């Protein structure tokens, strides 16, 4: 099985109908990153642990130092076949992408991507629905380094053109948004960015390349918190940035200068998770949609913020651009306050209470987006709960939520 053949499938950049594309993706998940020189004839690349790489002599050490070290053993910080295999697999899942770099967390990936693009004096456009640590980075370290951030309404679409000033250098997108799940009109924003020569970065953690092919859609840098669906088992923190030929050198040198690296053991767990990501996502998506539709009909629920349902802003873009949904969504409750919401969540039997998501297990957390809004205030009929739907039986999860809504009603 030659890599050339796989690349030939992936690099055409042609969208030949979502069925063909999803079939190719399922196959790619099995094959991607398993180059023979890395697996040495077994199925998956082993864990290559290394800091020091040994050279035969001084001449070969010197020769290596001036060669391109991409996919070449040099020093442990630049990776071994274990990390390259996972990075390469993520690249293969994004038609049109040139390379992927791995980071010790999703936040570290976001930071490296932004630092590779922005310089003092530049302005970044950031949606109000961005993941909170992305906003904290922009308003913290980036600001300290003289980079400005302008918050925008995630539903702005082509209207983003009106927000672009002389210093604007990049547009960050996150679709659907964290906590509030607005689906952005990515093609409209990308079209404006291309016309104005701006770099686009997308946090694609919710959809992964399986449900939203970011690079193919014209995004310059596609960022994943691999902690979520790639790893899939709530036991490793990791991030990735997949990018185009135009941007990968800058991203690589920024990542090297920052000393970013992931352990081979973590990369190996990421590769293990990736092989089943397709079937897991399919089940997460199916179960979450069924539960979201059930919740929509409950009297205690004002709105369900699930990208496939019409109450979610931008659901028309979801149906146009995505190959499917994953397992995370929001529920706006009707009336009731902090105590009633806590009564609902605290008594849940099958939903854990904790940050993160994308693992095999269900989670429920209170979400308070109003603190984060700058461009458009958050308005809701009651408190918001975010649900991550795991791989448990959906009837069991619904029974658990039904009892939770009864507690909410009693306490409200
Ligand atoms: C969790 C998350 C991140 C950050 O990932 P970590 O690995 O926890 O740092 C980034 N973006 C989104 C949308 C997330 O949900």
Short mmCIF file of C-alpha atoms and ligand atoms in Angstrom, two decimals:
data_model
loop_
_atom_site.label_atom_id
_atom_site.label_comp_id
_atom_site.label_asym_id
_atom_site.label_seq_id
_atom_site.Cartn_x
_atom_site.Cartn_y
_atom_site.Cartn_z
CA UNK A 1 0.00 0.00 0.00
CA UNK A 2 1.95 2.98 -1.23
CA UNK A 3 1.71 6.39 0.30
CA UNK A 4 1.64 7.85 -3.19
CA UNK A 5 -1.68 6.16 -3.84
CA UNK A 6 -3.18 7.48 -0.66
CA UNK A 7 -1.99 10.96 -1.43
CA UNK A 8 -3.42 10.64 -4.89
CA UNK A 9 -6.84 10.04 -3.30
CA UNK A 10 -6.53 12.82 -0.79
CA UNK A 11 -4.80 15.59 -2.65
CA UNK A 12 -7.19 16.10 -5.54
CA UNK A 13 -9.09 18.66 -3.50
CA UNK A 14 -12.25 17.70 -5.38
CA UNK A 15 -15.50 17.44 -3.47
CA UNK A 16 -17.18 14.51 -5.12
CA UNK A 17 -20.32 14.33 -3.00
CA UNK A 18 -20.34 13.74 0.75
CA UNK A 19 -20.87 9.98 0.44
CA UNK A 20 -17.68 9.44 -1.51
CA UNK A 21 -15.85 11.74 0.81
CA UNK A 22 -17.01 9.99 3.97
CA UNK A 23 -16.15 6.60 2.49
CA UNK A 24 -12.66 7.81 1.73
CA UNK A 25 -12.34 9.24 5.24
CA UNK A 26 -13.31 5.93 6.89
CA UNK A 27 -10.64 4.19 4.87
CA UNK A 28 -8.09 6.92 5.51
CA UNK A 29 -8.64 6.58 9.27
CA UNK A 30 -7.40 3.01 8.99
CA UNK A 31 -4.45 3.72 6.69
CA UNK A 32 -3.28 7.23 7.52
CA UNK A 33 0.17 7.72 8.98
CA UNK A 34 1.19 4.07 8.74
CA UNK A 35 4.22 4.51 6.50
CA UNK A 36 6.26 1.37 6.33
CA UNK A 37 9.48 3.11 7.38
CA UNK A 38 7.69 4.05 10.63
CA UNK A 39 5.84 0.80 11.35
CA UNK A 40 8.74 -1.45 10.28
CA UNK A 41 6.22 -4.02 9.13
CA UNK A 42 3.92 -4.19 12.15
CA UNK A 43 0.45 -2.62 12.11
CA UNK A 44 0.99 0.56 14.15
CA UNK A 45 4.17 2.57 14.70
CA UNK A 46 5.68 1.70 18.07
CA UNK A 47 6.53 4.20 20.80
CA UNK A 48 9.93 5.66 19.92
CA UNK A 49 11.14 7.35 23.10
CA UNK A 50 14.05 9.68 22.49
CA UNK A 51 15.80 12.82 23.56
CA UNK A 52 19.27 12.10 22.17
CA UNK A 53 19.71 10.92 18.61
CA UNK A 54 23.12 9.34 17.96
CA UNK A 55 25.19 10.03 14.84
CA UNK A 56 27.88 7.86 13.28
CA UNK A 57 30.45 10.61 13.25
CA UNK A 58 30.96 14.36 13.35
CA UNK A 59 30.50 14.68 9.61
CA UNK A 60 27.04 13.07 9.65
CA UNK A 61 26.01 15.20 12.62
CA UNK A 62 27.02 18.34 10.76
CA UNK A 63 25.35 17.19 7.57
CA UNK A 64 22.07 16.54 9.41
CA UNK A 65 22.15 19.97 11.03
CA UNK A 66 21.95 21.75 7.70
CA UNK A 67 19.38 19.42 6.13
CA UNK A 68 15.64 19.84 6.43
CA UNK A 69 14.76 17.87 9.57
CA UNK A 70 11.10 17.33 8.67
CA UNK A 71 10.47 13.60 9.24
CA UNK A 72 14.17 13.04 9.94
CA UNK A 73 15.60 12.08 13.33
CA UNK A 74 17.58 15.04 14.64
CA UNK A 75 16.90 15.57 18.35
CA UNK A 76 13.97 14.31 20.39
CA UNK A 77 12.24 17.67 20.52
CA UNK A 78 11.65 17.49 16.78
CA UNK A 79 9.88 14.18 17.17
CA UNK A 80 10.27 10.56 16.24
CA UNK A 81 8.20 8.36 13.91
CA UNK A 82 5.57 8.00 16.68
CA UNK A 83 4.70 11.70 16.59
CA UNK A 84 5.22 12.05 12.82
CA UNK A 85 2.78 9.23 12.18
CA UNK A 86 -0.06 10.91 14.07
CA UNK A 87 0.73 14.32 12.55
CA UNK A 88 0.86 12.83 9.08
CA UNK A 89 -2.45 11.02 9.62
CA UNK A 90 -4.13 14.29 10.58
CA UNK A 91 -2.71 15.92 7.45
CA UNK A 92 -4.07 13.14 5.26
CA UNK A 93 -7.55 13.73 6.66
CA UNK A 94 -7.49 17.35 5.43
CA UNK A 95 -7.41 17.44 1.60
CA UNK A 96 -5.16 20.26 0.43
CA UNK A 97 -3.16 20.45 3.66
CA UNK A 98 0.64 20.41 3.67
CA UNK A 99 1.55 19.46 7.25
CA UNK A 100 0.40 19.12 10.86
CA UNK A 101 2.22 19.99 14.09
CA UNK A 102 1.35 18.57 17.49
CA UNK A 103 1.16 20.44 20.79
CA UNK A 104 0.86 19.47 24.45
CA UNK A 105 -2.72 20.81 24.60
CA UNK A 106 -5.38 22.38 22.42
CA UNK A 107 -4.64 25.77 23.97
CA UNK A 108 -0.94 25.40 23.13
CA UNK A 109 -1.93 24.68 19.51
CA UNK A 110 -4.07 27.83 19.37
CA UNK A 111 -1.23 29.88 20.86
CA UNK A 112 1.39 28.59 18.41
CA UNK A 113 -0.89 29.16 15.42
CA UNK A 114 -1.69 32.74 16.44
CA UNK A 115 1.96 33.53 17.29
CA UNK A 116 3.07 32.23 13.90
CA UNK A 117 0.79 34.73 12.15
CA UNK A 118 0.60 37.87 14.30
CA UNK A 119 3.19 40.58 14.99
CA UNK A 120 3.11 43.70 17.17
CA UNK A 121 0.70 46.25 15.73
CA UNK A 122 -1.49 43.61 14.08
CA UNK A 123 -5.17 43.20 14.82
CA UNK A 124 -6.96 39.87 15.27
CA UNK A 125 -10.71 39.44 14.71
CA UNK A 126 -12.11 36.99 17.27
CA UNK A 127 -15.69 35.73 17.52
CA UNK A 128 -17.66 36.32 20.72
CA UNK A 129 -18.26 32.57 20.82
CA UNK A 130 -14.56 31.66 21.02
CA UNK A 131 -13.33 29.16 23.59
CA UNK A 132 -12.61 31.13 26.75
CA UNK A 133 -8.82 30.47 26.90
CA UNK A 134 -8.52 31.75 23.30
CA UNK A 135 -10.07 35.02 24.42
CA UNK A 136 -7.82 35.03 27.51
CA UNK A 137 -4.71 34.61 25.32
CA UNK A 138 -5.80 37.44 23.04
CA UNK A 139 -6.63 39.80 25.87
CA UNK A 140 -3.58 38.72 27.88
CA UNK A 141 -0.27 37.81 26.28
CA UNK A 142 -1.12 38.94 22.74
CA UNK A 143 -2.21 42.32 24.07
CA UNK A 144 1.01 42.60 26.10
CA UNK A 145 2.95 42.01 22.88
CA UNK A 146 1.10 44.84 21.12
CA UNK A 147 -1.42 42.73 19.21
CA UNK A 148 -4.96 44.07 19.28
CA UNK A 149 -8.12 41.95 19.30
CA UNK A 150 -11.51 42.98 18.03
CA UNK A 151 -14.50 40.87 19.07
CA UNK A 152 -17.07 40.10 16.40
CA UNK A 153 -20.56 38.63 16.22
CA UNK A 154 -20.06 34.98 15.14
CA UNK A 155 -23.10 35.36 12.83
CA UNK A 156 -21.53 38.31 10.98
CA UNK A 157 -20.90 36.36 7.75
CA UNK A 158 -19.78 38.52 4.81
CA UNK A 159 -20.36 41.56 7.06
CA UNK A 160 -16.90 40.82 8.49
CA UNK A 161 -15.64 43.07 5.66
CA UNK A 162 -16.88 46.12 7.58
CA UNK A 163 -14.72 45.23 10.60
CA UNK A 164 -11.44 44.99 8.72
CA UNK A 165 -9.05 47.84 9.31
CA UNK A 166 -5.54 48.72 8.14
CA UNK A 167 -3.93 46.64 10.90
CA UNK A 168 -6.17 43.59 10.61
CA UNK A 169 -4.02 40.58 9.86
CA UNK A 170 -6.05 37.49 10.76
CA UNK A 171 -9.57 36.21 11.39
CA UNK A 172 -10.11 33.51 13.97
CA UNK A 173 -13.20 31.32 13.62
CA UNK A 174 -14.76 28.67 15.81
CA UNK A 175 -17.74 26.84 14.42
CA UNK A 176 -19.92 25.88 16.16
CA UNK A 177 -18.92 28.27 18.95
CA UNK A 178 -17.99 27.20 22.46
CA UNK A 179 -20.98 27.06 24.87
CA UNK A 180 -23.42 28.81 22.51
CA UNK A 181 -22.96 26.74 19.32
CA UNK A 182 -23.45 29.41 16.63
CA UNK A 183 -22.53 27.88 13.27
CA UNK A 184 -20.51 30.41 11.27
CA UNK A 185 -20.81 31.11 7.56
CA UNK A 186 -17.23 29.97 6.99
CA UNK A 187 -17.23 30.25 3.15
CA UNK A 188 -18.49 33.86 3.32
CA UNK A 189 -15.81 34.86 5.86
CA UNK A 190 -13.09 32.98 3.96
CA UNK A 191 -14.05 34.75 0.72
CA UNK A 192 -13.64 38.16 2.37
CA UNK A 193 -10.36 37.10 4.01
CA UNK A 194 -8.91 35.92 0.69
CA UNK A 195 -9.92 39.14 -1.05
CA UNK A 196 -8.28 41.23 1.69
CA UNK A 197 -5.19 39.03 2.11
CA UNK A 198 -5.98 37.96 5.68
CA UNK A 199 -5.09 34.66 7.34
CA UNK A 200 -7.96 32.49 8.61
CA UNK A 201 -7.62 30.15 11.60
CA UNK A 202 -10.44 27.81 12.59
CA UNK A 203 -10.89 25.93 15.85
CA UNK A 204 -12.36 22.75 14.32
CA UNK A 205 -12.47 20.72 17.54
CA UNK A 206 -16.25 20.10 17.50
CA UNK A 207 -16.42 18.76 13.94
CA UNK A 208 -12.92 17.36 13.31
CA UNK A 209 -11.85 17.00 9.65
CA UNK A 210 -14.33 14.11 9.36
CA UNK A 211 -17.36 16.40 9.63
CA UNK A 212 -15.89 19.68 8.37
CA UNK A 213 -12.95 19.69 5.90
CA UNK A 214 -11.53 23.02 6.99
CA UNK A 215 -8.55 23.32 4.64
CA UNK A 216 -10.66 22.29 1.65
CA UNK A 217 -13.13 25.02 2.68
CA UNK A 218 -10.33 27.58 2.30
CA UNK A 219 -9.20 27.89 5.93
CA UNK A 220 -5.44 28.48 6.31
CA UNK A 221 -4.92 26.84 9.70
CA UNK A 222 -7.20 24.15 11.13
CA UNK A 223 -6.81 23.68 14.88
CA UNK A 224 -7.93 20.69 16.94
CA UNK A 225 -7.99 20.06 20.65
CA UNK A 226 -7.04 16.40 20.06
CA UNK A 227 -7.82 16.01 23.77
CA UNK A 228 -11.44 15.69 22.63
CA UNK A 229 -12.36 13.32 19.78
CA UNK A 230 -8.92 12.27 18.49
CA UNK A 231 -7.81 10.90 21.86
CA UNK A 232 -11.43 10.12 22.73
CA UNK A 233 -10.86 8.57 26.16
CA UNK A 234 -10.42 11.57 28.50
CA UNK A 235 -6.88 10.58 29.40
CA UNK A 236 -4.49 12.69 27.28
CA UNK A 237 -4.14 16.41 26.57
CA UNK A 238 -3.01 17.24 23.04
CA UNK A 239 -3.53 19.76 20.25
CA UNK A 240 -2.77 20.00 16.55
CA UNK A 241 -2.54 22.58 13.82
CA UNK A 242 -2.93 21.47 10.21
CA UNK A 243 -1.96 24.02 7.61
CA UNK A 244 -1.27 24.77 3.96
CA UNK A 245 1.98 25.01 2.05
CA UNK A 246 1.89 28.79 2.36
CA UNK A 247 1.91 28.81 6.17
CA UNK A 248 3.63 25.67 7.33
CA UNK A 249 7.20 27.01 7.46
CA UNK A 250 6.16 29.88 9.71
CA UNK A 251 4.17 27.53 11.91
CA UNK A 252 7.05 25.07 12.16
CA UNK A 253 9.66 27.65 13.06
CA UNK A 254 7.34 29.25 15.64
CA UNK A 255 6.66 25.84 17.18
CA UNK A 256 10.37 24.99 17.28
CA UNK A 257 11.24 28.36 18.79
CA UNK A 258 8.58 27.86 21.47
CA UNK A 259 10.00 24.38 22.16
CA UNK A 260 6.66 22.67 21.56
CA UNK A 261 6.68 18.90 21.58
CA UNK A 262 4.43 16.02 22.68
CA UNK A 263 5.58 12.82 24.31
CA UNK A 264 5.69 9.71 22.10
CA UNK A 265 3.46 7.89 24.60
CA UNK A 266 0.78 10.56 24.26
CA UNK A 267 1.15 10.60 20.47
CA UNK A 268 0.74 6.84 20.42
CA UNK A 269 -2.49 7.14 22.43
CA UNK A 270 -3.63 9.81 19.97
CA UNK A 271 -3.00 7.44 17.05
CA UNK A 272 -4.83 4.66 18.84
CA UNK A 273 -7.82 6.96 19.38
CA UNK A 274 -7.78 8.18 15.79
CA UNK A 275 -8.39 4.69 14.36
CA UNK A 276 -11.84 4.53 15.98
CA UNK A 277 -12.71 8.22 15.74
CA UNK A 278 -15.04 7.66 12.79
CA UNK A 279 -17.24 5.06 14.47
CA UNK A 280 -17.19 6.89 17.79
CA UNK A 281 -18.19 10.20 16.18
CA UNK A 282 -21.01 8.50 14.31
CA UNK A 283 -22.43 7.12 17.56
CA UNK A 284 -21.86 10.36 19.53
CA UNK A 285 -23.62 12.24 16.74
CA UNK A 286 -26.57 9.89 16.44
CA UNK A 287 -27.15 9.68 20.21
CA UNK A 288 -26.74 13.42 20.75
CA UNK A 289 -29.22 14.30 18.03
CA UNK A 290 -31.80 11.88 19.40
CA UNK A 291 -31.42 13.32 22.91
CA UNK A 292 -31.45 16.91 21.61
CA UNK A 293 -34.72 16.23 19.77
CA UNK A 294 -36.23 14.68 22.89
CA UNK A 295 -35.14 17.65 25.01
CA UNK A 296 -36.70 20.09 22.54
CA UNK A 297 -40.14 18.69 23.39
CA UNK A 298 -39.81 18.98 27.18
CA UNK A 299 -41.76 21.79 28.91
CA UNK A 300 -38.75 22.82 31.06
CA UNK A 301 -36.64 23.50 27.95
CA UNK A 302 -36.73 26.86 26.15
CA UNK A 303 -34.24 26.10 23.34
CA UNK A 304 -31.84 23.37 22.33
CA UNK A 305 -28.61 24.74 20.86
CA UNK A 306 -27.72 21.80 18.64
CA UNK A 307 -26.31 22.81 15.22
CA UNK A 308 -28.67 20.43 13.36
CA UNK A 309 -31.80 21.95 14.98
CA UNK A 310 -33.40 25.20 13.79
CA UNK A 311 -33.19 26.97 17.20
CA UNK A 312 -29.41 27.02 16.84
CA UNK A 313 -28.16 30.16 15.06
CA UNK A 314 -26.58 29.19 11.74
CA UNK A 315 -28.14 25.72 11.52
CA UNK A 316 -28.67 26.45 7.79
CA UNK A 317 -24.87 26.65 7.43
CA UNK A 318 -24.54 23.42 9.37
CA UNK A 319 -26.82 21.62 6.92
CA UNK A 320 -24.99 23.18 3.96
CA UNK A 321 -21.38 22.64 5.04
CA UNK A 322 -21.07 19.76 7.53
CA UNK A 323 -21.06 16.01 6.89
CA UNK A 324 -22.72 15.37 10.27
CA UNK A 325 -22.89 16.37 13.94
CA UNK A 326 -20.77 15.35 16.91
CA UNK A 327 -21.90 14.86 20.49
CA UNK A 328 -21.80 18.25 22.24
CA UNK A 329 -24.68 20.74 22.51
CA UNK A 330 -26.41 23.21 24.82
CA UNK A 331 -29.81 23.36 26.48
CA UNK A 332 -31.40 26.67 27.51
CA UNK A 333 -33.78 26.02 30.40
CA UNK A 334 -37.03 27.89 30.90
CA UNK A 335 -36.88 30.22 33.91
CA UNK A 336 -35.25 28.91 37.06
CA UNK A 337 -31.89 30.04 38.36
CA UNK A 338 -28.56 28.80 39.58
CA UNK A 339 -30.07 26.56 42.26
CA UNK A 340 -32.57 24.86 39.97
CA UNK A 341 -29.83 24.25 37.40
CA UNK A 342 -27.57 22.77 40.07
CA UNK A 343 -30.41 20.51 41.23
CA UNK A 344 -30.72 19.21 37.67
CA UNK A 345 -26.98 18.58 37.20
CA UNK A 346 -26.00 17.43 40.70
CA UNK A 347 -28.44 14.54 40.74
CA UNK A 348 -27.52 13.10 37.35
CA UNK A 349 -26.40 9.52 37.61
CA UNK A 350 -24.73 8.90 34.22
CA UNK A 351 -23.38 12.40 33.44
CA UNK A 352 -20.12 13.39 35.09
CA UNK A 353 -19.53 17.02 36.09
CA UNK A 354 -16.26 18.18 34.61
CA UNK A 355 -14.45 20.23 31.98
CA UNK A 356 -13.51 18.93 28.56
CA UNK A 357 -15.51 16.53 26.40
CA UNK A 358 -15.08 14.14 23.46
CA UNK A 359 -14.44 11.08 25.64
CA UNK A 360 -16.59 7.95 25.71
CA UNK A 361 -18.52 9.14 28.77
CA UNK A 362 -21.33 11.67 29.15
CA UNK A 363 -20.78 15.00 30.91
CA UNK A 364 -22.96 17.91 32.01
CA UNK A 365 -21.78 21.37 33.08
CA UNK A 366 -23.37 24.75 33.80
CA UNK A 367 -22.38 27.31 31.13
CA UNK A 368 -22.45 31.10 31.59
CA UNK A 369 -21.57 32.78 28.29
CA UNK A 370 -22.77 36.27 29.31
CA UNK A 371 -19.40 37.09 30.97
CA UNK A 372 -17.54 36.47 27.71
CA UNK A 373 -19.60 38.57 25.32
CA UNK A 374 -18.23 41.80 23.88
CA UNK A 375 -19.80 42.23 20.43
CA UNK A 376 -23.29 40.87 21.11
CA UNK A 377 -24.81 40.32 24.57
CA UNK A 378 -26.01 36.81 25.42
CA UNK A 379 -29.73 36.69 26.08
CA UNK A 380 -31.57 33.60 27.27
CA UNK A 381 -34.84 32.52 28.85
CA UNK A 382 -33.00 30.79 31.69
CA UNK A 383 -29.75 29.08 32.63
CA UNK A 384 -27.70 27.11 30.09
CA UNK A 385 -26.47 23.55 30.51
CA UNK A 386 -23.86 22.00 28.19
CA UNK A 387 -24.14 18.29 27.52
CA UNK A 388 -21.54 15.94 26.10
CA UNK A 389 -23.32 12.77 25.00
CA UNK A 390 -21.17 9.69 25.48
CA UNK A 391 -21.49 6.14 24.24
CA UNK A 392 -23.99 4.97 26.88
CA UNK A 393 -27.43 3.75 25.81
CA UNK A 394 -29.60 6.73 24.82
CA UNK A 395 -32.71 5.47 26.66
CA UNK A 396 -30.69 5.33 29.88
CA UNK A 397 -29.40 8.87 29.29
CA UNK A 398 -32.89 10.18 28.54
CA UNK A 399 -34.29 8.61 31.73
CA UNK A 400 -31.47 10.29 33.68
CA UNK A 401 -32.21 13.68 32.08
CA UNK A 402 -35.95 13.24 32.60
CA UNK A 403 -35.40 12.86 36.35
CA UNK A 404 -33.07 15.88 36.18
CA UNK A 405 -35.73 18.05 34.54
CA UNK A 406 -38.20 16.98 37.27
CA UNK A 407 -35.70 18.17 39.90
CA UNK A 408 -35.29 21.42 37.96
CA UNK A 409 -39.06 21.95 37.86
CA UNK A 410 -39.38 21.25 41.60
CA UNK A 411 -36.59 23.71 42.43
CA UNK A 412 -37.48 26.48 39.95
C1 LIG B 1 -11.09 21.94 24.97
C2 LIG B 1 -11.02 22.91 23.87
C3 LIG B 1 -9.81 23.50 23.53
C4 LIG B 1 -8.55 23.31 24.33
O1 LIG B 1 -8.09 22.03 24.44
P1 LIG B 1 -7.13 21.58 25.63
O2 LIG B 1 -6.48 20.36 25.13
O3 LIG B 1 -8.02 21.36 26.83
O4 LIG B 1 -6.16 22.70 25.88
C5 LIG B 1 -9.79 24.33 22.44
N1 LIG B 1 -10.90 24.59 21.73
C6 LIG B 1 -12.08 24.04 22.04
C7 LIG B 1 -13.26 24.37 21.21
C8 LIG B 1 -12.19 23.19 23.13
O5 LIG B 1 -13.38 22.68 23.45
#
